[in-house]
Each structure stands twice: as C-alpha cells, then as structure tokens.
PDB file of C-alpha atoms in Angstrom:
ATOM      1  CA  UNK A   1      14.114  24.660  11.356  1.00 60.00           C
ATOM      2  CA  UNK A   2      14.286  22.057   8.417  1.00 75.00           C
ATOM      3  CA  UNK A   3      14.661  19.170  10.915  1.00 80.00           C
ATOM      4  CA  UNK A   4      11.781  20.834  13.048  1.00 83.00           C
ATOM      5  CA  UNK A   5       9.621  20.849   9.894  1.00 84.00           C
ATOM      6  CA  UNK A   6      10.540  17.551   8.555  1.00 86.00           C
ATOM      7  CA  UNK A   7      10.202  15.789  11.565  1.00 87.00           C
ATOM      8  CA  UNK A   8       6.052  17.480  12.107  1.00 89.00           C
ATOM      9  CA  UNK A   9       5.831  16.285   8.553  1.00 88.00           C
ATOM     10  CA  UNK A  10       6.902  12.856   9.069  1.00 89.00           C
ATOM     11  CA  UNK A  11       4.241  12.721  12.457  1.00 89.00           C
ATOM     12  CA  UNK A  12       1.422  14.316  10.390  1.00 91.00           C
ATOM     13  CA  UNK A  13       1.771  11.910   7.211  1.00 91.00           C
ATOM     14  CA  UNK A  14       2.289   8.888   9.432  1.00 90.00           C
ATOM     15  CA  UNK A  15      -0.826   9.642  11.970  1.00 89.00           C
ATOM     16  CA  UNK A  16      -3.122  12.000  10.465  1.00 92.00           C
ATOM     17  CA  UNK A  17      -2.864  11.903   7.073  1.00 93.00           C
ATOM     18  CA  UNK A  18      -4.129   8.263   6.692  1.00 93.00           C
ATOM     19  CA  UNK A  19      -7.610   9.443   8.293  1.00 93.00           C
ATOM     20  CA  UNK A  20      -8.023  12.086   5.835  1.00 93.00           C
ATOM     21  CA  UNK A  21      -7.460  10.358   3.151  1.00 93.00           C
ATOM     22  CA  UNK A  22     -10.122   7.559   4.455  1.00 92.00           C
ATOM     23  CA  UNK A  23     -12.603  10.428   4.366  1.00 91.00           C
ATOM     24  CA  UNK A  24     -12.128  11.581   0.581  1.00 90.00           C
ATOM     25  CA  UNK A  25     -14.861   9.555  -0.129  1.00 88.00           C
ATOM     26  CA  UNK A  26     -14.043  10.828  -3.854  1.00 89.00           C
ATOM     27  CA  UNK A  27     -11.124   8.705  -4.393  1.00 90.00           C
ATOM     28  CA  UNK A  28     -13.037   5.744  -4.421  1.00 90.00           C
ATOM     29  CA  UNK A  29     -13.955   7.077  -8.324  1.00 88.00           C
ATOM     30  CA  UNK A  30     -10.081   6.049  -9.511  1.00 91.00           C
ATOM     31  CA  UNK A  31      -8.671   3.695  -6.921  1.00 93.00           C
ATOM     32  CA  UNK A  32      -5.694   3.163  -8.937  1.00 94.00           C
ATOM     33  CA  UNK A  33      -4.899   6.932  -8.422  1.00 94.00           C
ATOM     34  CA  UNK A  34      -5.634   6.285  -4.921  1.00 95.00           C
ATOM     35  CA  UNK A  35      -3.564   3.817  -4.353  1.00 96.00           C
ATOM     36  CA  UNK A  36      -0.593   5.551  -5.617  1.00 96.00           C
ATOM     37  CA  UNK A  37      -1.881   8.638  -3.110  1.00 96.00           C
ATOM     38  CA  UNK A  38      -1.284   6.323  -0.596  1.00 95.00           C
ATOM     39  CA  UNK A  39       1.767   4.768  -1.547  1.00 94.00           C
ATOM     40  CA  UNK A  40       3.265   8.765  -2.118  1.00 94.00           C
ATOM     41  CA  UNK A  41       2.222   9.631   1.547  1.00 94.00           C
ATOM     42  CA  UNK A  42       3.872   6.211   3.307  1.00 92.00           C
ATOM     43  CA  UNK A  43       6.624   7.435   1.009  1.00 92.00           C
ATOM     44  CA  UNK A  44       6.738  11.024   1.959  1.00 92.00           C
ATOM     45  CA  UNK A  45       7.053  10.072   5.730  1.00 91.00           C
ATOM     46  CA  UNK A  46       9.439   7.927   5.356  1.00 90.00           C
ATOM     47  CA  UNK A  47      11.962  10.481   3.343  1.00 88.00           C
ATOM     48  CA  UNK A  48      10.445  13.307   5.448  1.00 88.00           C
ATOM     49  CA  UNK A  49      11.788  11.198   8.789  1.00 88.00           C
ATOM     50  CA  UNK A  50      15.070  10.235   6.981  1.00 88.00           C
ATOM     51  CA  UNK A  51      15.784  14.459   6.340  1.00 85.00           C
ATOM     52  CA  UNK A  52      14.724  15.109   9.898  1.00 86.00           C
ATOM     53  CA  UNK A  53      17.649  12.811  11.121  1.00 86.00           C
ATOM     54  CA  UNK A  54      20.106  14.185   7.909  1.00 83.00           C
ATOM     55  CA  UNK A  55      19.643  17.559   8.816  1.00 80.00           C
ATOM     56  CA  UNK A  56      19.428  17.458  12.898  1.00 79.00           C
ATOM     57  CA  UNK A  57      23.137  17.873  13.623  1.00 76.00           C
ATOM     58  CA  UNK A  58      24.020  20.994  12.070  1.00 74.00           C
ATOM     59  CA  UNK A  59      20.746  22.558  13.242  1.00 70.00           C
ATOM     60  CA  UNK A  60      21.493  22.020  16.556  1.00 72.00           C
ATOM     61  CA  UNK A  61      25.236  23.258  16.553  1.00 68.00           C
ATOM     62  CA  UNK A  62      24.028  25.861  15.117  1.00 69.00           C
ATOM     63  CA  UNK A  63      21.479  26.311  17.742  1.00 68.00           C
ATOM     64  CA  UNK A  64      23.746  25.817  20.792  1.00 64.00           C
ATOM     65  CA  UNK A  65      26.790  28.351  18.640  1.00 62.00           C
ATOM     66  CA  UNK A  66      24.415  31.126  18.163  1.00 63.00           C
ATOM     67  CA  UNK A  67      24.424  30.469  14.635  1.00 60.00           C
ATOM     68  CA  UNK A  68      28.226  29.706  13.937  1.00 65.00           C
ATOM     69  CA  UNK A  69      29.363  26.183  12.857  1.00 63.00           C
ATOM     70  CA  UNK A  70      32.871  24.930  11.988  1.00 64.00           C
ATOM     71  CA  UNK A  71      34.052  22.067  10.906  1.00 64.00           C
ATOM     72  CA  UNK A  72      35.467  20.134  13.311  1.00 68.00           C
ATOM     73  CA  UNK A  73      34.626  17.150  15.739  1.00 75.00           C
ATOM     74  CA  UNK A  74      31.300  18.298  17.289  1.00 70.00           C
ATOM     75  CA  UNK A  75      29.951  18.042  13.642  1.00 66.00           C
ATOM     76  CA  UNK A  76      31.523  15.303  12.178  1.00 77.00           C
ATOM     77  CA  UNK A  77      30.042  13.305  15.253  1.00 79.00           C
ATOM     78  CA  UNK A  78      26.427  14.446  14.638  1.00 75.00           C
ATOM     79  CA  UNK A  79      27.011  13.495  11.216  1.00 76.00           C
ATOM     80  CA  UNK A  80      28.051  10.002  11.646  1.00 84.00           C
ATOM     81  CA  UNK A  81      25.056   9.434  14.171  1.00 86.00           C
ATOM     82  CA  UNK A  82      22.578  10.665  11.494  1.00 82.00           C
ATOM     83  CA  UNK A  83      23.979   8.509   9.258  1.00 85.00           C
ATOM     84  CA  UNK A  84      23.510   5.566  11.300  1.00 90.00           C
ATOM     85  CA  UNK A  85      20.577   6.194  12.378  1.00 89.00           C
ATOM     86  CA  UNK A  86      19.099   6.667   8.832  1.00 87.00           C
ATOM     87  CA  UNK A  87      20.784   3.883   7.783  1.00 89.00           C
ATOM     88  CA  UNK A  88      19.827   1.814  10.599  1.00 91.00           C
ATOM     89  CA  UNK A  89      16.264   3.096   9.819  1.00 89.00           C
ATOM     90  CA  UNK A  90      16.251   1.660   5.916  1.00 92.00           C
ATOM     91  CA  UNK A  91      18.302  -1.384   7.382  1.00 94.00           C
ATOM     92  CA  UNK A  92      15.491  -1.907   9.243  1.00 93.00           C
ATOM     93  CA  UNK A  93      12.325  -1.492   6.586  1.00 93.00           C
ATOM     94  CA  UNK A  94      14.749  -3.603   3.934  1.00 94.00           C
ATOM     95  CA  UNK A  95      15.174  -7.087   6.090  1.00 96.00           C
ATOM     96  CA  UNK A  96      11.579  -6.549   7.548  1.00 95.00           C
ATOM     97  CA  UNK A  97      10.609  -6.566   3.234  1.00 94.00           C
ATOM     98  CA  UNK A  98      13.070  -9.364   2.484  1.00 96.00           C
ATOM     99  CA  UNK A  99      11.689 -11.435   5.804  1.00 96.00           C
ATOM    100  CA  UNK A 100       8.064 -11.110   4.963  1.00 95.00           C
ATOM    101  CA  UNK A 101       8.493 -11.614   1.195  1.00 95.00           C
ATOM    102  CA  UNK A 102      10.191 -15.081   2.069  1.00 96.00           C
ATOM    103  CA  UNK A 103       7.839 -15.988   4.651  1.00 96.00           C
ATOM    104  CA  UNK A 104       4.670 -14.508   2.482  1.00 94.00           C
ATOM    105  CA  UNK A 105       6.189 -16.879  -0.488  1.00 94.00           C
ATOM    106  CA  UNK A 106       7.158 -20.226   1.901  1.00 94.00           C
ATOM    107  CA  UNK A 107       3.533 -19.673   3.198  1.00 94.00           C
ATOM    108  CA  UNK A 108       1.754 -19.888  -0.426  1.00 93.00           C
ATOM    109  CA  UNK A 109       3.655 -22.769  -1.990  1.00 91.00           C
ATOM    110  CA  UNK A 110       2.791 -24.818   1.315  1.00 92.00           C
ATOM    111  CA  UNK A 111      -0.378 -23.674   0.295  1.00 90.00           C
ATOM    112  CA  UNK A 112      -0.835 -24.643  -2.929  1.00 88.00           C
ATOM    113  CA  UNK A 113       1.310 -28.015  -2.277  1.00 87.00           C
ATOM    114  CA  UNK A 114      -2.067 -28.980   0.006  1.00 87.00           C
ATOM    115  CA  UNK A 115      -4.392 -27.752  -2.707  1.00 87.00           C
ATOM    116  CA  UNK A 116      -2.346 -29.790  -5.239  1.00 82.00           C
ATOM    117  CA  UNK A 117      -2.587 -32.808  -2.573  1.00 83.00           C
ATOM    118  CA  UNK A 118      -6.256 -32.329  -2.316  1.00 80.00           C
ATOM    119  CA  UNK A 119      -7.084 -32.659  -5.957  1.00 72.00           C
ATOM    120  CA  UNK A 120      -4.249 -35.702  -7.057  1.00 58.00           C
ATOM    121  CA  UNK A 121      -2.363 -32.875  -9.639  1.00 52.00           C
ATOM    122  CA  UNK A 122       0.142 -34.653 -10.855  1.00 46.00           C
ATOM    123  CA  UNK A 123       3.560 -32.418 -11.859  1.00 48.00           C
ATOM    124  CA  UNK A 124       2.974 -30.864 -14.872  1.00 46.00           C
ATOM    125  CA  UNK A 125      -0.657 -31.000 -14.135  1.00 46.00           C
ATOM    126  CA  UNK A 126      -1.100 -27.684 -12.218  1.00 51.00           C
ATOM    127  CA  UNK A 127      -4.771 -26.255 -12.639  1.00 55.00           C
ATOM    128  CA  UNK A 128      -5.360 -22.288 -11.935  1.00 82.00           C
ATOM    129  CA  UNK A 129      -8.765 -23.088 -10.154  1.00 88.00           C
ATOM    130  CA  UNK A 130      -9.363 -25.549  -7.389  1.00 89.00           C
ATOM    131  CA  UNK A 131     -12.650 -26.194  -6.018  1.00 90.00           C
ATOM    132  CA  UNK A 132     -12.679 -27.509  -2.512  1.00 90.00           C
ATOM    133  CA  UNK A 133     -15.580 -29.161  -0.416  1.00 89.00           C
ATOM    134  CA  UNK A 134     -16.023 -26.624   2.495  1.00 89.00           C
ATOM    135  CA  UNK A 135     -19.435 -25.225   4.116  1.00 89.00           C
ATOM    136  CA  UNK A 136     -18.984 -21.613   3.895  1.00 90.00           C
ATOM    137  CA  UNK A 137     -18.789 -19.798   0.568  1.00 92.00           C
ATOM    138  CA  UNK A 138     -15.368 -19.031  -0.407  1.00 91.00           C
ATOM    139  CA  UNK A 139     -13.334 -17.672  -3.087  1.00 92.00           C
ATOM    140  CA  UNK A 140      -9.701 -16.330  -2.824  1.00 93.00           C
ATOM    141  CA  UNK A 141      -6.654 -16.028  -5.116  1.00 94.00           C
ATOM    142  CA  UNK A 142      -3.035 -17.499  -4.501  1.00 94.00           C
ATOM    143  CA  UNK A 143      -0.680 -15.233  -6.025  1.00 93.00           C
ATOM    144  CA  UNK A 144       2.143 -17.047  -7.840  1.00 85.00           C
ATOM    145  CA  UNK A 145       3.227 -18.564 -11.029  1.00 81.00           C
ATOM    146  CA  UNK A 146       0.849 -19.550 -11.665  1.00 79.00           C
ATOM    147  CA  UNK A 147      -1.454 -18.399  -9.455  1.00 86.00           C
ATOM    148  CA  UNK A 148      -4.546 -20.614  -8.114  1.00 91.00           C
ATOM    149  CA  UNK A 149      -8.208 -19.581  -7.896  1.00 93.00           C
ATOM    150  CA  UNK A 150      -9.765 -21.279  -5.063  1.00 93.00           C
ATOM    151  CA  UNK A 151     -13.564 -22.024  -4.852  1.00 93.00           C
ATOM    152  CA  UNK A 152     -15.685 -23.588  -2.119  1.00 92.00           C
ATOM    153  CA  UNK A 153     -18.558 -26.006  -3.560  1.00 92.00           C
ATOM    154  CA  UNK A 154     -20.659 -23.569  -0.874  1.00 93.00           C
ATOM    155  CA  UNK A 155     -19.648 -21.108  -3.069  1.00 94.00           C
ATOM    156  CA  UNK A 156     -20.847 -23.081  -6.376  1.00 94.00           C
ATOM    157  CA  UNK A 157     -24.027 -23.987  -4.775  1.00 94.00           C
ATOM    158  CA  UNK A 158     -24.574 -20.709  -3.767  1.00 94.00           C
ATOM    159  CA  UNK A 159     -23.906 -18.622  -7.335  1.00 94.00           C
ATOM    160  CA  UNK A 160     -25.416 -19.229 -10.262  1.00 94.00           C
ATOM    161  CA  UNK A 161     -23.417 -19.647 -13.649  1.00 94.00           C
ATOM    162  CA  UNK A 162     -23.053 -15.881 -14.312  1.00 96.00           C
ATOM    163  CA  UNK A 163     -21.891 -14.817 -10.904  1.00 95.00           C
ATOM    164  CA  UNK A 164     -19.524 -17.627 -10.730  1.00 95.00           C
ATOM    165  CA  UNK A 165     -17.759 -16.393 -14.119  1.00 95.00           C
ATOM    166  CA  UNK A 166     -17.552 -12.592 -12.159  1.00 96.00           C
ATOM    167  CA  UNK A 167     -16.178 -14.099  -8.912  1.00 96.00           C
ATOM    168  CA  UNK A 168     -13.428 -16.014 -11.153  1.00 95.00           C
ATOM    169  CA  UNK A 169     -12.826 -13.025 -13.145  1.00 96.00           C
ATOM    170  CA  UNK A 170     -12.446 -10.426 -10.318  1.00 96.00           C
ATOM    171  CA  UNK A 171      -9.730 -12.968  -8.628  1.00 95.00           C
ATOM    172  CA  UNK A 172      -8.067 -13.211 -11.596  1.00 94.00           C
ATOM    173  CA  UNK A 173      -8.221  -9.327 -12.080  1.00 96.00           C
ATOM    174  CA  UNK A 174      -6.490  -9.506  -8.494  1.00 96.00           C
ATOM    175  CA  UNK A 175      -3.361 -12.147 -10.178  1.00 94.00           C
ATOM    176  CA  UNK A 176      -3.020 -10.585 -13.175  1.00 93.00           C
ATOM    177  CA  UNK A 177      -2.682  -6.821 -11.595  1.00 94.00           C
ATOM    178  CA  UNK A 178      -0.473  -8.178  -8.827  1.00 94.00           C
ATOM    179  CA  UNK A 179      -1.884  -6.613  -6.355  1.00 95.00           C
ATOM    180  CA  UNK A 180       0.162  -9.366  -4.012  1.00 94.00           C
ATOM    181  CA  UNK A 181       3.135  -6.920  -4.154  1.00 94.00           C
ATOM    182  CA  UNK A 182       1.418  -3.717  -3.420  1.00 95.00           C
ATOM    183  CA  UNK A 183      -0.319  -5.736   0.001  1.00 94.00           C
ATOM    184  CA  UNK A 184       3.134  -6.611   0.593  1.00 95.00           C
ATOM    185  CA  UNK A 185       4.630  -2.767   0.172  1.00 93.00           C
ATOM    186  CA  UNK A 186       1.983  -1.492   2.668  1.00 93.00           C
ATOM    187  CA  UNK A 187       2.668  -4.429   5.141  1.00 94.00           C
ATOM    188  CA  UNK A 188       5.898  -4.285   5.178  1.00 93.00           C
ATOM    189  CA  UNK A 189       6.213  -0.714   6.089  1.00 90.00           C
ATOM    190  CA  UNK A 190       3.446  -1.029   8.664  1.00 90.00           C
ATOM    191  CA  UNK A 191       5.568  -3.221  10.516  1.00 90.00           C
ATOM    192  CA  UNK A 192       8.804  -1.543   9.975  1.00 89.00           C
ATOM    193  CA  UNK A 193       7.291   1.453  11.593  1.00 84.00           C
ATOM    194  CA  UNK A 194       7.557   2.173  15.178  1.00 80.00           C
ATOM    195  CA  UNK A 195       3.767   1.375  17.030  1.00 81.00           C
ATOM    196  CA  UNK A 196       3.223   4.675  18.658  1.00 77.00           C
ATOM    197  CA  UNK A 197       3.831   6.638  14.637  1.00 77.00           C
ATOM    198  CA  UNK A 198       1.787   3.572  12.415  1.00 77.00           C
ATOM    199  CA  UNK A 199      -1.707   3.576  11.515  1.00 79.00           C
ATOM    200  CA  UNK A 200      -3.502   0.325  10.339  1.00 86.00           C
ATOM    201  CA  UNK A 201      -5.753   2.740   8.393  1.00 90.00           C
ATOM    202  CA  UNK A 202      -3.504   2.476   5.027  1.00 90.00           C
ATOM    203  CA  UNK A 203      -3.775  -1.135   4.740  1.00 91.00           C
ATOM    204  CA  UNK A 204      -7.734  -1.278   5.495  1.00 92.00           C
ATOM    205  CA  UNK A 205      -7.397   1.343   3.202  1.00 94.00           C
ATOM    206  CA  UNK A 206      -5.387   0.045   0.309  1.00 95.00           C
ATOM    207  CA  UNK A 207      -6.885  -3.514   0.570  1.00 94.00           C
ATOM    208  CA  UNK A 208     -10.213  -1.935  -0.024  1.00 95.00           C
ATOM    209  CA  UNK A 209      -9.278   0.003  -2.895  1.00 96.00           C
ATOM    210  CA  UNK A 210      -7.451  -3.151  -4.605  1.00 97.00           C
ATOM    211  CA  UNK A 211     -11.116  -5.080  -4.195  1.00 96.00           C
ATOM    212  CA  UNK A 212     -12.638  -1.675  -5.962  1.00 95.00           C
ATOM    213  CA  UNK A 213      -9.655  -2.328  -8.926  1.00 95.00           C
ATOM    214  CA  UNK A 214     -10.630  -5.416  -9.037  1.00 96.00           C
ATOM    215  CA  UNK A 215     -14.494  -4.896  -8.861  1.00 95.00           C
ATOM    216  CA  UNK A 216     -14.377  -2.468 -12.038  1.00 94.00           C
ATOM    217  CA  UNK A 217     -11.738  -4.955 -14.190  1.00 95.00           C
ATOM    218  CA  UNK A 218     -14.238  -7.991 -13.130  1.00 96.00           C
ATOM    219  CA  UNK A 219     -17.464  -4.908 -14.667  1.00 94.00           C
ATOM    220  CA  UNK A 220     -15.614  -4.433 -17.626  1.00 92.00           C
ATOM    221  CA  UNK A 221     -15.454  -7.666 -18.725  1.00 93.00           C
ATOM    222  CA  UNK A 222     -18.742  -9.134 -16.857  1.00 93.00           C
ATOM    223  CA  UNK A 223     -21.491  -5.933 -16.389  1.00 92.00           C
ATOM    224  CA  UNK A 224     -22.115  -4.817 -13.358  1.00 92.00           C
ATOM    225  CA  UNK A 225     -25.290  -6.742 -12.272  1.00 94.00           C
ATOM    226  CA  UNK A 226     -23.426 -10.562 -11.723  1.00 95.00           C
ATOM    227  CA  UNK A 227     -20.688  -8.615  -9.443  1.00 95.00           C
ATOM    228  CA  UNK A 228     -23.329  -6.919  -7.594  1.00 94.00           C
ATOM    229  CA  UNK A 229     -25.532  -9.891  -7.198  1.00 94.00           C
ATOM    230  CA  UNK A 230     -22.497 -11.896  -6.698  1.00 94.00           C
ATOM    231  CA  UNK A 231     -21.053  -9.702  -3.958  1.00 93.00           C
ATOM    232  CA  UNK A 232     -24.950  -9.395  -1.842  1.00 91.00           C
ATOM    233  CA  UNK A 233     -24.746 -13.583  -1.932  1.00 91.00           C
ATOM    234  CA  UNK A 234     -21.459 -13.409  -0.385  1.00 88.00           C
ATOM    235  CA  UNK A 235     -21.816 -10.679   1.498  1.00 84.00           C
ATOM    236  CA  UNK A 236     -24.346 -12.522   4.088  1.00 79.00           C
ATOM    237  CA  UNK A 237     -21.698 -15.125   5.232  1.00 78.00           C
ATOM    238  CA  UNK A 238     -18.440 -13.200   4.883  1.00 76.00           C
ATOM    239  CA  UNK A 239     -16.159 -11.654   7.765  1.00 75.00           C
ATOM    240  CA  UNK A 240     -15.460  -9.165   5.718  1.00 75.00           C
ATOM    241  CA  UNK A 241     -19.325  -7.870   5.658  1.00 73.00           C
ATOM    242  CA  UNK A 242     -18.225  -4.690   6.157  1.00 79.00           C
ATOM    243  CA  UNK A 243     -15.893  -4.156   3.245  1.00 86.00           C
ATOM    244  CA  UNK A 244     -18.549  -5.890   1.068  1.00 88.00           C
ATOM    245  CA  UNK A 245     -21.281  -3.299   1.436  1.00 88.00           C
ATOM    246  CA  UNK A 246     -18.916  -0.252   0.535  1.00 90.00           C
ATOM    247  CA  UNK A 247     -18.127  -1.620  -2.589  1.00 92.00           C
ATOM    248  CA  UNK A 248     -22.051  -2.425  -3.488  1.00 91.00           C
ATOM    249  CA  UNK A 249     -22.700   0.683  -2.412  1.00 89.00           C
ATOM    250  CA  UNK A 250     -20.432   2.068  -4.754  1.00 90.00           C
ATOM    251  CA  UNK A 251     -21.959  -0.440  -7.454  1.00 90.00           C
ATOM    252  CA  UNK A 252     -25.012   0.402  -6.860  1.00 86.00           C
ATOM    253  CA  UNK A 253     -24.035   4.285  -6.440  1.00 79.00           C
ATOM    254  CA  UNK A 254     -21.747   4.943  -9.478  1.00 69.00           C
ATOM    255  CA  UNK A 255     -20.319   8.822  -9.411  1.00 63.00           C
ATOM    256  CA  UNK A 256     -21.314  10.837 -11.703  1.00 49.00           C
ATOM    257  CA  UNK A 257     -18.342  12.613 -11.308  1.00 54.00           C
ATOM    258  CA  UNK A 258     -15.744  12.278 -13.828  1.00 61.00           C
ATOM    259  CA  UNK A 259     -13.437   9.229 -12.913  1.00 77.00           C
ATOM    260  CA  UNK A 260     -10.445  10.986 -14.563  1.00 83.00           C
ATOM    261  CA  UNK A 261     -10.984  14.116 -12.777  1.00 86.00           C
ATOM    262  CA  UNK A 262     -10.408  12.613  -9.489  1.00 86.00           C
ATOM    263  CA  UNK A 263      -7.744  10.961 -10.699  1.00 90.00           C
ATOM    264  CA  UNK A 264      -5.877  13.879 -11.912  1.00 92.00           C
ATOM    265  CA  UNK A 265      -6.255  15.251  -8.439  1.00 92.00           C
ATOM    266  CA  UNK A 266      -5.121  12.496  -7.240  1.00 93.00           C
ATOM    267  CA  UNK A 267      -1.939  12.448  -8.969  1.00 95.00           C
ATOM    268  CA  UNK A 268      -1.252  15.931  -8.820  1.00 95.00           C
ATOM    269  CA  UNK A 269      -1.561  15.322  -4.719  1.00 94.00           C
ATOM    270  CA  UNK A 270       0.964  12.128  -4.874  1.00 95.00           C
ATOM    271  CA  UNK A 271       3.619  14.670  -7.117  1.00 94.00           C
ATOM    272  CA  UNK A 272       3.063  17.830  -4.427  1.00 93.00           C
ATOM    273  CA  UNK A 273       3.307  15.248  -1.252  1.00 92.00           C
ATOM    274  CA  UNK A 274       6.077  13.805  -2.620  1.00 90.00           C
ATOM    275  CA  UNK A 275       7.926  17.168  -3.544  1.00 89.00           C
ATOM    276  CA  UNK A 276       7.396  18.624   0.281  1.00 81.00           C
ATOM    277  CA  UNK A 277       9.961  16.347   1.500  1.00 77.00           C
ATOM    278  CA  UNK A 278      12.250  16.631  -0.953  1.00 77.00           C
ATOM    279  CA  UNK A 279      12.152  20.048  -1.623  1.00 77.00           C
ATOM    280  CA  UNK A 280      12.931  20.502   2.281  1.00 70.00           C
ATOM    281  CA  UNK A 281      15.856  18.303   2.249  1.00 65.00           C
ATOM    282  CA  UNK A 282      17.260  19.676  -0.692  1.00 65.00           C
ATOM    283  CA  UNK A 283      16.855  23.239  -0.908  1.00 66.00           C
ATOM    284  CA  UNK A 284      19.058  23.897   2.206  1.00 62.00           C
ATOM    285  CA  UNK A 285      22.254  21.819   0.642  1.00 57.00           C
ATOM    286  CA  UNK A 286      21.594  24.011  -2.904  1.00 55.00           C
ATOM    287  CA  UNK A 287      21.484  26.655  -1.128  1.00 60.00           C
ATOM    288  CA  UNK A 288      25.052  26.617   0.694  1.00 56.00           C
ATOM    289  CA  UNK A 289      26.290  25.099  -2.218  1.00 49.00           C
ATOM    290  CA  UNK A 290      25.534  28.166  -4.006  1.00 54.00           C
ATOM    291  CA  UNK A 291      27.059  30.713  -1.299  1.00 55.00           C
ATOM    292  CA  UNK A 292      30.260  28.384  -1.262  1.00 45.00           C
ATOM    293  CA  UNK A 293      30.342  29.063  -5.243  1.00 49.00           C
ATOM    294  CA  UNK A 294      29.523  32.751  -4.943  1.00 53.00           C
ATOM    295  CA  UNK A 295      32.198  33.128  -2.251  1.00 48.00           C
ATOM    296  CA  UNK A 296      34.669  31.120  -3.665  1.00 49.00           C
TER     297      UNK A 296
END
C-alpha cells in the first residue's frame, strides 16, 4: 500500500495542491512563509514520487506471492529497476538545474555586456543602475555580482523623485534577497517534471509572492504611499497588469490579521507536508528492521 499511497501523494501535491494553495488568500500576510510552503510541497512530491518507485517492487511480489517474499532474483530485479529509475529521475532534475543555471548566467552577462556597451563603462567602471532611452516605463533587476538596476527614461519621466527611490529600492530588495535562485529552484523543477503531472501555478505563484517580499522590504525602508503610487503609474503600461493590482490591493488592503500568525501556520504546514513523505518511506524499513532484531 505504501507505493499506492505515495504515488496518490505525489499526483495530489503535483496537480492539486498548487491550486489550493493559490486560494489561501491568507498567505499573502508572510510571503516568505509562503514561499517556503511552496518550496516544501514541490519538495514533498518529488520524495513522495521517489518512495513510490523505492517501495514498488516488494509490494508487488508481495502482491502476486500472496504475501510471501524471498530473497532471490525476482526481487533483486525490481530493486535494481527502482533504483534506476529514481536515479534516472534526480539525474534528470540535476542536469536540467545545472543546464538552466549556465544558460540563465551566459544569458545575463550578455546582458549586462550590452548595458555596459550602451553607457561607455569602462572595466573597473561597473555602475549598479543603468538608465536606458526606451518609450515604455521600465524597471528590472540583473541578478549578479554585482547586480544592475535598469531604468527606462519613460520610467524617470513618468515617477517623480520619491517613487523613483521605491522602484530602486524594491529591485534592490529583489538582489540583495536573491530571489534569482529561488525563480531558478521553481523553474527548474517545472521543467524537470513530466507535462501531464506539472502545474505552472507555483511559479505564477512564487514570482508573485517574491514581488510581495520585495514590496514590504521596499515599505520598510520607503512608506507605503511612493510604492503604491509608484506601482498605479506603472501599472497602466505594464504586461504584467494583472500581478500589479494584487499587490496594490494588498497595499491598499493591509490584514489585520497577525502577519506572524499566518506564518506560523505556514511553517507548521511546510514541517507536516514534508514529514508525510518521509514518514511513509521510512516507517515501513524501521519497521522490518525491528522484527529482524526481535527475531534475531
């Protein structure tokens, strides 16, 4: 039953429990509790399908032996196919990591090469924030060492002195935090998974929460009313609309709900998610360990 069990819990973290979690509307309050929610799910499903394939071959000797199992070829068989296929599965979600980190990194020095080129930096002249004629309003971070903030002169023209200083310090919220790497995690294992068992759900979902961290770094150190303001400018010209307005909303809309309690609830969620798996694919090993001492 344990690879039965393991294998509904893999299916039901990977497909359903990413819309769930896009509902708790309350998670919003701590979205650095959220985020590790979500990173303890992906997790979860990925040691919950890893103990589905571990435990398969015994369970279904068992099955076809009316309970019996020996030793012997039958099992040793199964067990070298599990293996391989769990290894092939973390072969798999490690070169997928490695192969996007490399590209992901290749793509942002080109990209601050042609920034560099734009404005005549010389080496050893490397400034963090590059303003660029463009006509759209733009602002965006390039993660690195060290990283760039890049404004349009749309942008400039469009924010006044105050807002400016927010949109600068919420991009540099984004560099310092790194939230590069945790993009990165979430991508990574979205494309490692198979299409008919991924959701794009976690990454809208994470990238949305990483703009709320940065959104309450940039009101700590700003207020509240240049991000807001700063954010309804932008928000007329952006793709990204959509995003936009659920974080006003939620500037505009602050819970009165204690932050920490929802992020205590969101811990205690990650730890118990977390445990399910493991718990699973441990208990039965203890558990014939034990008999085997007993007996012997």
């Amino acid at each position: 039953m344990t690879a039965l069990v393991l294998t509904a819990l893999a299916l039901l973290l990977s497909l359903f429990a990413p819309v769930l979690l896009r509902r708790a509307r309350w998670l919003r309050r701590s979205p650095a509790a959220a985020i590790v929610l979500w990173q303890a799910v992906a997790l979860a499903a990925v040691l919950a399908a890893l103990g589905a394939l571990l435990a398969a071959p015994e369970e279904i000797l068992r099955t076809l032996h009316g309970g019996e199992i020996t030793f012997g070829p039958a099992l040793i068989a199964g067990a070298a196919a599990a293996f391989l296929l769990a290894g092939a599965v973390i072969v798999r979600l490690a070169v997928v990591t490695i192969r996007l980190a490399v590209h992901t990194r290749r793509r942002r020095k080109r990209h601050v090469g042609m920034l560099d080129l734009l404005q005549g930096a010389e080496e050893g002249d490397r400034h963090q924030l590059h303003v660029l004629a463009a006509r759209l309003p733009l602002a965006y971070c390039v993660p690195g060492s060290p990283g760039r903030i890049v404004l349009t002169d749309a942008a400039l023209d469009l924010l006044d002195e105050h807002e400016t200083e927010a949109v600068i310090a919420h991009e540099r919220a984004h560099l310092a935090m790194r939230h590069d790497l945790v993009t990165e995690a979430f991508t990574a294992l979205h494309a490692a998974f198979p299409r008919w068992v991924r959701s794009r759900l976690a990454l809208e979902e994470v990238g949305r929460l990483l703009e709320m961290l940065a959104d309450d770094a940039t009101v700590r150190s700003q207020g509240a009313a240049p991000v807001r303001s700063a954010l309804e400018k932008l928000a007329a010209t952006s793709e990204d609309g959509e995003n936009i307005r659920v974080r006003l909303a939620r500037l505009h809309s602050p819970s009165t709900a204690a932050p920490r309690a929802a992020a205590a609830a969101a811990y205690v969620l990650a730890v118990a998610v977390l445990a399910v798996p493991t718990l699973a694919v441990v208990t039965p090993w203890l558990r014939s360990a034990m008999n085997a001492l007993v007996l012997g």
